[in-house]
Tab-separated table of C-alpha atoms in Angstrom:
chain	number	residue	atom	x	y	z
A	20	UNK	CA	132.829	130.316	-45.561
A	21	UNK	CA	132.262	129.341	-49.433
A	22	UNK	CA	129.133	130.019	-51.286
A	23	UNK	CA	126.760	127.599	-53.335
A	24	UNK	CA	124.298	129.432	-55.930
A	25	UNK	CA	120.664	128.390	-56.056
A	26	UNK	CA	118.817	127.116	-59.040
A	27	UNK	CA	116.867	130.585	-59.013
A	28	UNK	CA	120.007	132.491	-59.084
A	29	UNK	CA	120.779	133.530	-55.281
A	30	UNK	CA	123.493	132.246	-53.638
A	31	UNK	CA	123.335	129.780	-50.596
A	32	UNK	CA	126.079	129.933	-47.635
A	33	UNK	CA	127.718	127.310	-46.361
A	34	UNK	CA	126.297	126.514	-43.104
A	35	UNK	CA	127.963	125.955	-39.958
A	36	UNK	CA	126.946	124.618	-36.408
A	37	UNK	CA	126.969	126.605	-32.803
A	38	UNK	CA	130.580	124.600	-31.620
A	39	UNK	CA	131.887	124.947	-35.275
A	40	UNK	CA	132.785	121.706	-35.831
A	41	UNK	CA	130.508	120.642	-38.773
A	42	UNK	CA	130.083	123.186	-41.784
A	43	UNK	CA	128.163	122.121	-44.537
A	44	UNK	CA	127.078	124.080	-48.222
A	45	UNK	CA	123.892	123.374	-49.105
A	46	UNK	CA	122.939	123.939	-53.102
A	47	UNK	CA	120.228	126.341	-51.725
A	48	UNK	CA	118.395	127.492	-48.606
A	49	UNK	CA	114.562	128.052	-48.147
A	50	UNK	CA	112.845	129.925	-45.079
A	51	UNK	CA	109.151	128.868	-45.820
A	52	UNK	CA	106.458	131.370	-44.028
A	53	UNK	CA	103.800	128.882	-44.255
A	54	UNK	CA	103.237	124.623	-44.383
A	55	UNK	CA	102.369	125.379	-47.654
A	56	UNK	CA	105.616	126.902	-48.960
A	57	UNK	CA	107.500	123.791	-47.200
A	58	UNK	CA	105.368	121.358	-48.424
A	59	UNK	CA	106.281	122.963	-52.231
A	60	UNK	CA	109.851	123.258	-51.319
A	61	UNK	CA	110.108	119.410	-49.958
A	62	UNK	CA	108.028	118.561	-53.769
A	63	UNK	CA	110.459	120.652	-55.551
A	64	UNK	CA	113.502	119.350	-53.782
A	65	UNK	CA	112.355	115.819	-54.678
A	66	UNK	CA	111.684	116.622	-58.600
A	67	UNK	CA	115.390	117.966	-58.881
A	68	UNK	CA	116.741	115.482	-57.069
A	69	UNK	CA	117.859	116.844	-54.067
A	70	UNK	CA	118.068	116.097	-50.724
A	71	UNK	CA	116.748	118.122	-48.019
A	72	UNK	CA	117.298	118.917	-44.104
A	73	UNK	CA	115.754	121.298	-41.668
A	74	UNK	CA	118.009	122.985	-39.600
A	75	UNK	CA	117.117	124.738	-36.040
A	76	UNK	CA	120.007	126.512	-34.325
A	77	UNK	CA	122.683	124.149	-34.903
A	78	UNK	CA	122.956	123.048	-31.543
A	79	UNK	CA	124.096	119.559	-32.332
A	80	UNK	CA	127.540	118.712	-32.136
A	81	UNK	CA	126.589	116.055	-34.926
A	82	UNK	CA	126.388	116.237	-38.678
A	83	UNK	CA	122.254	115.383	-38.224
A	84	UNK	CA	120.950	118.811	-40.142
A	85	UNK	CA	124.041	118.832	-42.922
A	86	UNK	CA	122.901	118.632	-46.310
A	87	UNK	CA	124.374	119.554	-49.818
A	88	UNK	CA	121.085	119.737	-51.361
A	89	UNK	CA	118.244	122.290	-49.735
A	90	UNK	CA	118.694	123.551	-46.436
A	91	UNK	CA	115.136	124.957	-44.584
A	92	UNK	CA	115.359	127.091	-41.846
A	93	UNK	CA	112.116	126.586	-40.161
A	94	UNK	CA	112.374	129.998	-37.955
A	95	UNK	CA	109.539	131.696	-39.919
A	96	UNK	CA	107.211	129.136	-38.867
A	97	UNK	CA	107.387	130.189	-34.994
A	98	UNK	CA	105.145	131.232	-32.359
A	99	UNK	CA	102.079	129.477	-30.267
A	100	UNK	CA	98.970	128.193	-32.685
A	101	UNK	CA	96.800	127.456	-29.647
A	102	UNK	CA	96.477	126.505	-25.589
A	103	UNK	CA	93.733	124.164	-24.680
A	104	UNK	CA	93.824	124.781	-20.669
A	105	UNK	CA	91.248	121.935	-20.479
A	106	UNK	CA	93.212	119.593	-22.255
A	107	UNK	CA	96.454	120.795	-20.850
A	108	UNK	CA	98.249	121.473	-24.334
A	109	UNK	CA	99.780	123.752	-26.177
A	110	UNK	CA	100.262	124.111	-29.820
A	111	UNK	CA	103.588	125.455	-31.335
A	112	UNK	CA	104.851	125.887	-34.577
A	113	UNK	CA	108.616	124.057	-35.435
A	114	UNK	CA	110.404	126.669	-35.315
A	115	UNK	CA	109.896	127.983	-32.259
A	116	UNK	CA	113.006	128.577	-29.918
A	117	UNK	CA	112.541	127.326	-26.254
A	118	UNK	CA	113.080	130.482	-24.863
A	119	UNK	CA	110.066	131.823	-26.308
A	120	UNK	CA	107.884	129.232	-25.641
A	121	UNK	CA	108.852	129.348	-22.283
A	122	UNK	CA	108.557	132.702	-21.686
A	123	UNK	CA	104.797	132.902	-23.413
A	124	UNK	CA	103.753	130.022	-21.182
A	125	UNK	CA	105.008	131.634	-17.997
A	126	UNK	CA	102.715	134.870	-19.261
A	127	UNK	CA	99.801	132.495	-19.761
A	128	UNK	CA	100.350	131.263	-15.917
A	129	UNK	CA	101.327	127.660	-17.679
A	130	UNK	CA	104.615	125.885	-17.914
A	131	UNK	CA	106.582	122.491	-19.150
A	132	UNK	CA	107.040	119.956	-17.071
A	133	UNK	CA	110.840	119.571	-17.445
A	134	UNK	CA	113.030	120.869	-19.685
A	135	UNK	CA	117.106	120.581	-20.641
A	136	UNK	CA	119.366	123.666	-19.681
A	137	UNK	CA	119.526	124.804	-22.775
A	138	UNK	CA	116.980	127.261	-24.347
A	139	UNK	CA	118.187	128.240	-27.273
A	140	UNK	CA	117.301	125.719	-29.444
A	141	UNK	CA	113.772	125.845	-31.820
A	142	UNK	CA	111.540	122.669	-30.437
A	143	UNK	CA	111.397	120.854	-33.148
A	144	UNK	CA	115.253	120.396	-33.356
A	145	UNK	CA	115.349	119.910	-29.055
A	146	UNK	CA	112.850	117.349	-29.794
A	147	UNK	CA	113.969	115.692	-32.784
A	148	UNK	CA	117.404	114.877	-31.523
A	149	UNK	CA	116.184	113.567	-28.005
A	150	UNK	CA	116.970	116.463	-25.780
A	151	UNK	CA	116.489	116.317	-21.685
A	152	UNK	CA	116.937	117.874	-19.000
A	153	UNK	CA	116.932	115.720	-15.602
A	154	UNK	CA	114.159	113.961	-13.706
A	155	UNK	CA	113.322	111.288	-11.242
A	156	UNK	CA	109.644	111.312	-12.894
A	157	UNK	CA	109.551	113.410	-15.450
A	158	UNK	CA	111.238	112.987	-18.827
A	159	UNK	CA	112.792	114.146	-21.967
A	160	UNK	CA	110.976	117.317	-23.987
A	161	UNK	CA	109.741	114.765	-26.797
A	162	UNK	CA	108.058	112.306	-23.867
A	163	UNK	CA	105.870	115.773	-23.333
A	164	UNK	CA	104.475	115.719	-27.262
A	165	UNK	CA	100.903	114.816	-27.148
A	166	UNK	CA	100.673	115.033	-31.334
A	167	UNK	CA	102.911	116.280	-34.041
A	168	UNK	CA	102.471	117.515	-37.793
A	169	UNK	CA	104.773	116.262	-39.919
A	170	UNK	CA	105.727	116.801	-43.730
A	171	UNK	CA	106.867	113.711	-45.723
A	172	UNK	CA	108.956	112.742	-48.330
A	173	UNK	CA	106.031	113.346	-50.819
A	174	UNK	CA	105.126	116.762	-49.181
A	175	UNK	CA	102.203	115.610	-47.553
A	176	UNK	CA	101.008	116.879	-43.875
A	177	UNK	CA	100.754	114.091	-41.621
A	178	UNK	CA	99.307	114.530	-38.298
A	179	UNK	CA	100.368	112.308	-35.862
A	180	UNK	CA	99.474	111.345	-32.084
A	181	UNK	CA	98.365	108.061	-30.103
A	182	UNK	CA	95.233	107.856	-31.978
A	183	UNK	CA	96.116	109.023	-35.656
A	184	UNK	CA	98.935	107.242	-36.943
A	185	UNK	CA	100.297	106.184	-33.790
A	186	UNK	CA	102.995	103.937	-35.296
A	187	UNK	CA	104.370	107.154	-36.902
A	188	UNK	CA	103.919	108.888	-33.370
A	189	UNK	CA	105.586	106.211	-32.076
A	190	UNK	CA	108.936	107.166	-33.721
A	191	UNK	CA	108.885	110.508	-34.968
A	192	UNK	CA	109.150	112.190	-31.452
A	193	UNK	CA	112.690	111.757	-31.724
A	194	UNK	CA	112.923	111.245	-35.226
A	195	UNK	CA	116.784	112.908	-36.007
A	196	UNK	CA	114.799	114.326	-39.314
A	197	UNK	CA	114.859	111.074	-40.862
A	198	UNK	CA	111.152	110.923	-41.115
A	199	UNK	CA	110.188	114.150	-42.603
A	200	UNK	CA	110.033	117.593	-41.145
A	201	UNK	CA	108.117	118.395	-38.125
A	202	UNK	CA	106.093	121.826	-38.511
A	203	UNK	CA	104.387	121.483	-35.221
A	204	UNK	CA	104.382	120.565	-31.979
A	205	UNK	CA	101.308	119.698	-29.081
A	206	UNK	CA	103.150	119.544	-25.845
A	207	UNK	CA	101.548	118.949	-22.248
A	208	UNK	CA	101.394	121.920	-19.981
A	209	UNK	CA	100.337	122.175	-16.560
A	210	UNK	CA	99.694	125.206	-14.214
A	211	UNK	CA	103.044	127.245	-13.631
A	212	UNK	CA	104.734	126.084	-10.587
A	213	UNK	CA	107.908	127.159	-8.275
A	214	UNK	CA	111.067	125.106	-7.887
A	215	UNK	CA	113.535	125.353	-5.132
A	216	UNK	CA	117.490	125.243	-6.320
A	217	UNK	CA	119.813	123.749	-4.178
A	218	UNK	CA	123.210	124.245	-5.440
A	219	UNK	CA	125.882	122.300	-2.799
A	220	UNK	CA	129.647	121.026	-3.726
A	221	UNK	CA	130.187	117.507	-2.822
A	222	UNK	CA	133.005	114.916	-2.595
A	223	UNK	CA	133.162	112.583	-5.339
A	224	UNK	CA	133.379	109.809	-3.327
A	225	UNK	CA	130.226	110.617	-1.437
A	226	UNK	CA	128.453	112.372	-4.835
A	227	UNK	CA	128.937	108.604	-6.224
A	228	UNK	CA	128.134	106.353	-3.068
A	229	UNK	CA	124.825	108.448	-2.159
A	230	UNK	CA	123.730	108.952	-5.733
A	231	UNK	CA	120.860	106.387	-5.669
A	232	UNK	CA	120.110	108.268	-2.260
A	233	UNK	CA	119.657	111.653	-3.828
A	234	UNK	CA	118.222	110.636	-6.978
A	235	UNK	CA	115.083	108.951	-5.253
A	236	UNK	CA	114.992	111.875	-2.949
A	237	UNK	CA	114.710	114.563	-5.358
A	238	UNK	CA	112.773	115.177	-8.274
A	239	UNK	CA	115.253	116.429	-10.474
A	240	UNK	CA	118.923	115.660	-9.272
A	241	UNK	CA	122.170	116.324	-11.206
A	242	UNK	CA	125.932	116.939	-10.296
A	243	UNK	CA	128.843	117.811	-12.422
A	244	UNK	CA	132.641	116.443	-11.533
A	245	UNK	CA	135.491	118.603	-12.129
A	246	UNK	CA	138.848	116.154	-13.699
A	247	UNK	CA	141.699	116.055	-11.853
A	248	UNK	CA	139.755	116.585	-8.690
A	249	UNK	CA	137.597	114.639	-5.877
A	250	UNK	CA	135.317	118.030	-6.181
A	251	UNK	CA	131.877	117.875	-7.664
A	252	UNK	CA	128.957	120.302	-7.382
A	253	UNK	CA	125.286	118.778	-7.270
A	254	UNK	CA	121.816	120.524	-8.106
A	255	UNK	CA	118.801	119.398	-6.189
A	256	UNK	CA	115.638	120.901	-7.843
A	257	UNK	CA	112.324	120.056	-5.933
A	258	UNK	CA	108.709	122.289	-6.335
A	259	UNK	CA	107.717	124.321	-3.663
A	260	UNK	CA	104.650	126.518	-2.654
A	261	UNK	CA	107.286	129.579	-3.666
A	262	UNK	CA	107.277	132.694	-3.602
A	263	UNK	CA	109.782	133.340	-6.074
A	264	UNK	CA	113.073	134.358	-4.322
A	265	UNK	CA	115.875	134.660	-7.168
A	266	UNK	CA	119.182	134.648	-6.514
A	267	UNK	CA	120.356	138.444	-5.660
A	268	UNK	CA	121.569	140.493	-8.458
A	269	UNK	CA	125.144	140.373	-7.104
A	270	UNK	CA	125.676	136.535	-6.194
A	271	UNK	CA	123.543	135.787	-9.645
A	272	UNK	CA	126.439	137.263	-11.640
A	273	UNK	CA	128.906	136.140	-9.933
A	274	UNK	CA	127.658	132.587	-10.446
A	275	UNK	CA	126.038	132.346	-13.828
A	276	UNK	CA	127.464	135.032	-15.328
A	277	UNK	CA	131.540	135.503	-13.843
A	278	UNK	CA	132.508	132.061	-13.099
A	279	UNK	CA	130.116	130.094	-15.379
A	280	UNK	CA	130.687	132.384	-18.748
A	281	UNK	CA	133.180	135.401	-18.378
A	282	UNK	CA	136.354	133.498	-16.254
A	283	UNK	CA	135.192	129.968	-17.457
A	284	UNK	CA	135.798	131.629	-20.744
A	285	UNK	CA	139.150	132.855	-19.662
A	286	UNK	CA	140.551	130.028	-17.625
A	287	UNK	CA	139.781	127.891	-20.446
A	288	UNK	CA	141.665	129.730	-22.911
A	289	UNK	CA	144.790	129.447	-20.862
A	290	UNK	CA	143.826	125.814	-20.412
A	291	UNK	CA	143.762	125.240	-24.378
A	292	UNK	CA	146.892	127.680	-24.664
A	293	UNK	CA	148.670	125.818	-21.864
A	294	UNK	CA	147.506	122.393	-21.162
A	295	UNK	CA	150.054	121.687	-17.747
A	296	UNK	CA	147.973	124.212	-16.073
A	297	UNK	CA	144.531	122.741	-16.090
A	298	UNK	CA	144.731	120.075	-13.352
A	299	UNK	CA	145.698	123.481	-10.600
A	300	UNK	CA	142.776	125.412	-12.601
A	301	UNK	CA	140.366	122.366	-11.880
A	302	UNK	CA	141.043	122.404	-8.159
A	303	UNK	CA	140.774	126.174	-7.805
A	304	UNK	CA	137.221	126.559	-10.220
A	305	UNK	CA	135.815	123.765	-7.968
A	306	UNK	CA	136.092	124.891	-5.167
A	307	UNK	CA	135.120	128.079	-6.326
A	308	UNK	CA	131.440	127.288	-6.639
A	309	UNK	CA	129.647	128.058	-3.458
A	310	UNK	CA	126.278	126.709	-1.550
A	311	UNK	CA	123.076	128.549	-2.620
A	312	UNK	CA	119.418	127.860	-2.612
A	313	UNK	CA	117.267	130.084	-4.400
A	314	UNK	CA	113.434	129.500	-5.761
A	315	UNK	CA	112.070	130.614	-9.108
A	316	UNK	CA	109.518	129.823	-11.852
A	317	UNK	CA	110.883	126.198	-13.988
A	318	UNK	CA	112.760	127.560	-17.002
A	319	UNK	CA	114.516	129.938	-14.563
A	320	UNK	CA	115.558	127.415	-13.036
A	321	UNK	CA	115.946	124.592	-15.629
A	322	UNK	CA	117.758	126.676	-17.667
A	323	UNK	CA	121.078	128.762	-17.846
A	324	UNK	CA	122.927	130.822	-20.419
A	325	UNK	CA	126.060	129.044	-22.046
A	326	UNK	CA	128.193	131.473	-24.208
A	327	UNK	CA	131.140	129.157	-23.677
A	328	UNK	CA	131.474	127.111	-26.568
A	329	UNK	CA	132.401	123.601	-26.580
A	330	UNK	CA	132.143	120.162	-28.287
A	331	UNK	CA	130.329	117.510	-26.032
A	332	UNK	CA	129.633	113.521	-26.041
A	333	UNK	CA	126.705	112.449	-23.918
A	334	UNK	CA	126.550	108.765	-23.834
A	335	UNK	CA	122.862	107.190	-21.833
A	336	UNK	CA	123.042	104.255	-19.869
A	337	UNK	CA	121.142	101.737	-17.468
A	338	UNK	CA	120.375	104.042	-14.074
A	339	UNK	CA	122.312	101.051	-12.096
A	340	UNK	CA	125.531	101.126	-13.898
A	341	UNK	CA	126.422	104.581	-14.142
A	342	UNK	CA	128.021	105.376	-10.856
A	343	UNK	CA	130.545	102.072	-11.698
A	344	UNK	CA	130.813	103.809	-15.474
A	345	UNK	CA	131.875	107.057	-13.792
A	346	UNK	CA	134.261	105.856	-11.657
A	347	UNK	CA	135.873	104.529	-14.443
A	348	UNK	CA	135.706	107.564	-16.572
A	349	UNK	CA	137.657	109.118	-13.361
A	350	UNK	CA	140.431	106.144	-13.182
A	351	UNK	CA	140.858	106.481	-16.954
A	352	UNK	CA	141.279	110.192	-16.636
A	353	UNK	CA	144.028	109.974	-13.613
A	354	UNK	CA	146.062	107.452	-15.068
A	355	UNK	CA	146.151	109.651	-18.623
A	356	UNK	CA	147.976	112.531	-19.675
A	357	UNK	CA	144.370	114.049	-20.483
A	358	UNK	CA	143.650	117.809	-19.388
A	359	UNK	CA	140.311	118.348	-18.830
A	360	UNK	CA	139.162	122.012	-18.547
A	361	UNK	CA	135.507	120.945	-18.234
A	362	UNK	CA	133.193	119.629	-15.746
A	363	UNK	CA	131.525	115.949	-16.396
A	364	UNK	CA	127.847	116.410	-15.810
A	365	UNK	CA	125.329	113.426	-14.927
A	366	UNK	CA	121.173	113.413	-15.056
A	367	UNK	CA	118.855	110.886	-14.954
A	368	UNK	CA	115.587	110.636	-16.491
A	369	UNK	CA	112.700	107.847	-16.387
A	370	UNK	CA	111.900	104.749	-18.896
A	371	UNK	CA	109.758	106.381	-22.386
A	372	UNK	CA	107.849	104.290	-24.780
A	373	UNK	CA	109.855	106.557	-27.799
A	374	UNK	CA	111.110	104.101	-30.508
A	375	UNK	CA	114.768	105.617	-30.632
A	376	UNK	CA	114.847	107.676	-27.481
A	377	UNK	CA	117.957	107.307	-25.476
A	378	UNK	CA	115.888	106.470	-22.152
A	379	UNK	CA	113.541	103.884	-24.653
A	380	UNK	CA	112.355	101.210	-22.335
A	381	UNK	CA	114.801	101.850	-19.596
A	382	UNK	CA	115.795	103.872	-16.463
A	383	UNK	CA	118.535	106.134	-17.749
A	384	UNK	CA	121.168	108.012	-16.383
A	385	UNK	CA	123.323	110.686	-18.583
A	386	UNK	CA	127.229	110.959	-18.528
A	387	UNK	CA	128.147	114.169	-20.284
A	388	UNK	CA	131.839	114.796	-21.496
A	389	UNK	CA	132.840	118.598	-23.552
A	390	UNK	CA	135.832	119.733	-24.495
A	391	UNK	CA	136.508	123.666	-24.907
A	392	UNK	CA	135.873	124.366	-28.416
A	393	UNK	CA	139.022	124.524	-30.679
A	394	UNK	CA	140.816	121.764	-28.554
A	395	UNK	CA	141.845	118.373	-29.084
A	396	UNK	CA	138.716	115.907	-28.071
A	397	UNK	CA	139.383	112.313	-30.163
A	398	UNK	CA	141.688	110.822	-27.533
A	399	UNK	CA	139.480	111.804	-24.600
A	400	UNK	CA	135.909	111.338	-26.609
A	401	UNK	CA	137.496	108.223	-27.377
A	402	UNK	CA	138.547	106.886	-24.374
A	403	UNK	CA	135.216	107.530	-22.795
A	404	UNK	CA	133.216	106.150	-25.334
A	405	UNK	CA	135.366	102.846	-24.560
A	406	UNK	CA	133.895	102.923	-20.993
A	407	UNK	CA	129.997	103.746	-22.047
A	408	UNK	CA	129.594	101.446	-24.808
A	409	UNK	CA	130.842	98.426	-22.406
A	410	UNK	CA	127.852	99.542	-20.502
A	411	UNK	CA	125.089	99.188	-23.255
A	412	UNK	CA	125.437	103.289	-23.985
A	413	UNK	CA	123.015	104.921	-26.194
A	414	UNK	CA	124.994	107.886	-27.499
A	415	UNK	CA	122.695	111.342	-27.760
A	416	UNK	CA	121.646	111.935	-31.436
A	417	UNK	CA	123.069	115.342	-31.465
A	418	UNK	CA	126.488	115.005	-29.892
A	419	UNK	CA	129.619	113.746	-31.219
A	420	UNK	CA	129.696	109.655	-31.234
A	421	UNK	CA	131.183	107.256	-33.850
A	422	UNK	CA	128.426	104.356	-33.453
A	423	UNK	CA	126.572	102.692	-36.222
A	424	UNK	CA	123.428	100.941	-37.570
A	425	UNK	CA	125.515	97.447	-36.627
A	426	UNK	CA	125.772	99.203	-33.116
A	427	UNK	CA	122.292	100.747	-32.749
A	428	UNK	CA	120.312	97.506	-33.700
A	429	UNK	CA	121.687	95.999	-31.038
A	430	UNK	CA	121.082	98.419	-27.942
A	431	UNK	CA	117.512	99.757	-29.242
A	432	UNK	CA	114.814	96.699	-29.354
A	433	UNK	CA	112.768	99.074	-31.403
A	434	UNK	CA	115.216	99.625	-33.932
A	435	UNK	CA	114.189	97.519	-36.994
A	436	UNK	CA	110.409	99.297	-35.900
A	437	UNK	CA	111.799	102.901	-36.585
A	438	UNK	CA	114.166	101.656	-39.892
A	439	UNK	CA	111.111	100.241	-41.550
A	440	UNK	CA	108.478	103.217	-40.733
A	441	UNK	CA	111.250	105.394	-42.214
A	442	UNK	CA	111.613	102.996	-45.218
A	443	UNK	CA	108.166	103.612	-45.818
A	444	UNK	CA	107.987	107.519	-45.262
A	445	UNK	CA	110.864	108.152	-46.848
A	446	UNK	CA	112.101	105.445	-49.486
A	447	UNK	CA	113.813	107.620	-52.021
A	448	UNK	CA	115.887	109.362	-48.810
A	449	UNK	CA	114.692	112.636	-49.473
A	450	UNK	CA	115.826	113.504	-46.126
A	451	UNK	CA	118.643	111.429	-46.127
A	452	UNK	CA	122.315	112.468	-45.153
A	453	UNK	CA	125.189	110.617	-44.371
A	454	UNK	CA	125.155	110.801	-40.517
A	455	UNK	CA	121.731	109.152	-41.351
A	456	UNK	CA	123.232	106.473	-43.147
A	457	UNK	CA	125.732	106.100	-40.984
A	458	UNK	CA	123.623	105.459	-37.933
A	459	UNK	CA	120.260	103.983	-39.436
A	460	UNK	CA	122.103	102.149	-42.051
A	461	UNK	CA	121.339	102.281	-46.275
């Protein structure tokens, strides 16, 4: 990894996301302790002409966070401002990861509603790119902001929420950091509640033919299919009046830990080593996966560890077509000479009022693709996309897509809304990039 130096003499390196499949070298790199120092840095980046991105963990799969010019990593600013338990809010600074916030709620007796399976990520960059988890009711992390703070293009501190500057709350919720940078976040909280797990493997063919079935039975339903199989494994999450009974010690590891990291890990080595032998892998991993039930507190439930590392393509469509959509991801997939070491995972989640959220004005449901890192995606990534996009898909902000403004203006009715608020923050594109310009257009 190359080096840039900094105008005061320190040297900058090149940056590089979690999958490893964007790298970037920004001129220099700033980790501001206060508003304050980011609201100087954002001035000074302006004055010499740079541009400037804030970057969380590097979660996305896209080029969103990749700058040349300043790079601010917003992890200084971290940790819980305030809880207002009448209000049901909490305040957290931008560069807080999701495990921690979690983990400080659960001590205050106080949780989020929902939340994606991923934890690692700060919550301004979860937010900003549109991540969810899956819910009949409940939605994406960003539907859960009640206000936001927010540093513009001329380093001002905007506060934003339904009543102040509402147009600006409107779209910065899921902003992809093209409005400024977000230094904190008021989400809703309630009371911390138990959630039953039912973990079950399922035929494809009656996964796909029941799924309106299980989705309006459940509160949060998801299943992941296994290529080159009929197998699928489905995840039924529903509260309950608890207690808390974790999975055992054992059976935990052998499920989260064995055959979801440690021989996932391995098997898909082999797989990228020796593509011929994935379809026999596939049938032997799914059926691998056994029935469990288990009941816990929400992130322990929501969320799991991933140390596998992949590349992913999430495309979200209409809640009626994807069942059709995924059967014709499967067709696609058997008449190819595709191997496909990982599982395809689907969610749903309920219509949002969030300019440029994927689930904007509709009931959505989420077809996940990933490829094990370090192997061949395009023709698969490709292929899929075909199938999404002749569905009205909304590609995820932060995973791999090759859409554009032409393409976006057309499936988002809000588009032109979020292009001109962001014309008017941000005219000089301080906090431009070219993924920006690529999807939100010049």
């Amino acid at each position: 990894m190359g080096t840039a130096t900094a105008r005061n003499g320190s040297t900058a390196t090149a940056w590089r996301n979690w999958a490893g499949n964007v790298t970037a070298t920004p001129t220099r790199v700033v980790t501001p302790a206060s508003v304050g120092e980011l609201q100087e840095a954002v001035r000074r980046a302006a004055e010499d002409g740079l541009r400037v991105k804030a970057v969380g963990t590097g979660h996305s799969f896209t080029a969103a966070a990749a700058t040349d010019g300043v790079l601010v990593r917003p992890q200084a600013l971290a940790g819980i401002r305030s809880i207002d338990r009448a209000a049901g809010t909490v305040t957290v600074a931008a560069g807080t990861a999701l495990k921690d916030l979690n983990r400080a709620l659960a001590a205050e007796g106080l949780s989020l509603t929902n939340m994606g399976d991923i934890m690692e990520q700060t919550v301004s960059g979860a937010t900003s790119t549109g991540t969810h988890g899956t819910g009949r009711d409940s939605a994406s992390i960003a539907a859960q902001i009640r206000s936001l703070e927010l540093v513009t293009a001329d380093g001002e501190l905007l506060v934003c929420s339904e009543k102040e500057n509402p147009e600006v709350f409107a779209a910065a919720r899921v902003g992809i950091g093209a409005l400024g940078i977000v230094t904190a976040i008021t989400f809703a909280v309630e009371p911390l509640f138990f959630l039953t797990a039912r973990e079950e493997p399922m035929g494809f063919d009656r996964v796909t033919a029941e799924f309106e079935e299980h989705f309006a039975e459940n509160e949060h339903f998801e299943f992941y299919w296994f290529p080159h199989t009929g197998n699928c494994n489905t995840k039924r999450n529903n509260r309950s009046q608890g207690p808390a009974a974790p999975p055992g010690p054992v059976s935990g590891w052998i499920e989260d830990e064995l055959l979801s990291n440690g021989l996932f890990q391995a098997v898909n080595t082999l797989g990228r080593a020796v593509p011929a032998t994935i379809p026999s892998i596939a049938r032997v991993a799914s059926r691998a996966l056994s029935a469990r039930t288990y009941t816990d507190i929400p992130y322990k439930v929501f969320t799991s560890p991933r140390r596998v590392r992949f590349v992913e393509m999430e495309y979200a469509l209409p809640r009626e077509a994807v069942v059709e959509a995924l059967r014709e991801l499967r067709a696609m997939v058997d008449r190819s000479r595709l191997r496909i070491s990982f599982p395809v995972e689907v969610r749903t989640a309920p219509a949002d009022d969030i300019a440029l959220s994927t689930a904007s004005g509709r009931d959505t449901a989420y077809i996940a693709v990933h490829m094990y890192r370090g192997t061949p995606y395009q023709a698969y990534f490709t292929a899929a996309e075909h199938i999404f996009t002749a569905h009205g898909g909304r590609p995820h902000w932060g995973k791999v897509h090759t859409r554009d403004a032409e393409y976006f203006s057309r499936i988002y009715p809000r588009f032109g809304e979020f292009t001109a608020l962001r014309d008017r923050l941000d005219p000089d594109r301080v906090f431009g990039n070219d993924y920006l310009r690529r999807v939100l257009g010049a």
